[in-house]
Amino acid sequence: MTLQVDRARDLYRLAVPAIPLLQRDAQRCATACAMGYSRILDAIEAADYDTFSQRVSASRLTLLAVAWNSWRN
């Protein structure tokens, strides 16, 4: 699982610089997805990568902040 989390983070790092090349409305969606899924990766790490015995997710407040920041920027 550590390998997959690291791989996902690397893919986000490669993709995020291309977001400004998208149309404005798509930029917000892509930013929200990248930030939101990154927070879920944070939660997986915080759960010591145990995604089998518990459901791992970012809090609603965290995801609301992600949505707000994506829309605002």
mmCIF file of C-alpha atoms in Angstrom:
data_model
loop_
_atom_site.group_PDB
_atom_site.id
_atom_site.type_symbol
_atom_site.label_atom_id
_atom_site.label_comp_id
_atom_site.label_asym_id
_atom_site.label_seq_id
_atom_site.Cartn_x
_atom_site.Cartn_y
_atom_site.Cartn_z
ATOM 1 C CA MET A 1 0.000 0.000 0.000
ATOM 2 C CA THR A 2 2.900 2.336 0.700
ATOM 3 C CA LEU A 3 4.096 1.884 -2.863
ATOM 4 C CA GLN A 4 0.649 2.722 -4.256
ATOM 5 C CA VAL A 5 0.277 5.845 -2.095
ATOM 6 C CA ASP A 6 3.727 7.046 -3.163
ATOM 7 C CA ARG A 7 2.900 6.276 -6.790
ATOM 8 C CA ALA A 8 -0.350 8.248 -6.583
ATOM 9 C CA ARG A 9 1.441 11.212 -5.018
ATOM 10 C CA ASP A 10 4.043 11.148 -7.806
ATOM 11 C CA LEU A 11 1.302 11.142 -10.438
ATOM 12 C CA TYR A 12 -0.393 14.121 -8.766
ATOM 13 C CA ARG A 13 2.925 15.997 -8.712
ATOM 14 C CA LEU A 14 3.294 15.417 -12.439
ATOM 15 C CA ALA A 15 -0.308 16.328 -13.277
ATOM 16 C CA VAL A 16 -0.904 19.421 -11.128
ATOM 17 C CA PRO A 17 1.335 21.759 -13.185
ATOM 18 C CA ALA A 18 -0.822 21.038 -16.255
ATOM 19 C CA ILE A 19 -4.085 22.104 -14.580
ATOM 20 C CA PRO A 20 -3.761 25.754 -15.756
ATOM 21 C CA LEU A 21 -3.819 24.453 -19.334
ATOM 22 C CA LEU A 22 -7.407 23.278 -18.861
ATOM 23 C CA GLN A 23 -10.516 25.391 -19.400
ATOM 24 C CA ARG A 24 -11.407 27.462 -16.332
ATOM 25 C CA ASP A 25 -14.334 25.311 -15.169
ATOM 26 C CA ALA A 26 -12.276 22.133 -15.641
ATOM 27 C CA GLN A 27 -9.408 23.661 -13.640
ATOM 28 C CA ARG A 28 -11.587 23.907 -10.548
ATOM 29 C CA CYS A 29 -12.736 20.304 -10.865
ATOM 30 C CA ALA A 30 -9.219 18.975 -11.484
ATOM 31 C CA THR A 31 -7.853 20.986 -8.555
ATOM 32 C CA ALA A 32 -10.607 19.745 -6.250
ATOM 33 C CA CYS A 33 -9.988 16.131 -7.272
ATOM 34 C CA ALA A 34 -6.224 16.372 -6.843
ATOM 35 C CA MET A 35 -6.519 18.072 -3.454
ATOM 36 C CA GLY A 36 -9.356 15.850 -2.222
ATOM 37 C CA TYR A 37 -7.731 12.577 -3.182
ATOM 38 C CA SER A 38 -4.466 13.799 -1.700
ATOM 39 C CA ARG A 39 -6.285 14.280 1.618
ATOM 40 C CA ILE A 40 -7.584 10.724 1.358
ATOM 41 C CA LEU A 41 -4.009 9.538 0.847
ATOM 42 C CA ASP A 42 -3.120 11.470 4.017
ATOM 43 C CA ALA A 43 -5.897 9.606 5.850
ATOM 44 C CA ILE A 44 -4.631 6.256 4.554
ATOM 45 C CA GLU A 45 -1.165 7.067 5.876
ATOM 46 C CA ALA A 46 -2.615 8.198 9.215
ATOM 47 C CA ALA A 47 -4.440 4.844 9.463
ATOM 48 C CA ASP A 48 -1.085 3.096 8.989
ATOM 49 C CA TYR A 49 -2.265 1.941 5.538
ATOM 50 C CA ASP A 50 -5.004 -0.247 7.037
ATOM 51 C CA THR A 51 -7.834 0.048 4.530
ATOM 52 C CA PHE A 52 -9.179 -3.456 5.102
ATOM 53 C CA SER A 53 -10.384 -3.398 8.700
ATOM 54 C CA GLN A 54 -11.744 0.156 8.543
ATOM 55 C CA ARG A 55 -13.049 2.625 6.041
ATOM 56 C CA VAL A 56 -10.552 5.423 5.525
ATOM 57 C CA SER A 57 -11.728 8.826 4.367
ATOM 58 C CA ALA A 58 -11.112 12.525 4.746
ATOM 59 C CA SER A 59 -13.485 14.376 7.025
ATOM 60 C CA ARG A 60 -16.403 16.308 5.568
ATOM 61 C CA LEU A 61 -14.888 19.504 6.893
ATOM 62 C CA THR A 62 -11.619 18.752 5.106
ATOM 63 C CA LEU A 63 -13.422 18.010 1.838
ATOM 64 C CA LEU A 64 -15.538 21.146 2.224
ATOM 65 C CA ALA A 65 -12.331 23.171 2.630
ATOM 66 C CA VAL A 66 -10.925 21.498 -0.488
ATOM 67 C CA ALA A 67 -14.056 22.417 -2.464
ATOM 68 C CA TRP A 68 -13.995 25.987 -1.184
ATOM 69 C CA ASN A 69 -10.308 26.481 -1.978
ATOM 70 C CA SER A 70 -10.726 24.970 -5.434
ATOM 71 C CA TRP A 71 -13.661 27.223 -6.242
ATOM 72 C CA ARG A 72 -12.016 30.313 -4.753
ATOM 73 C CA ASN A 73 -8.792 29.913 -6.703
#
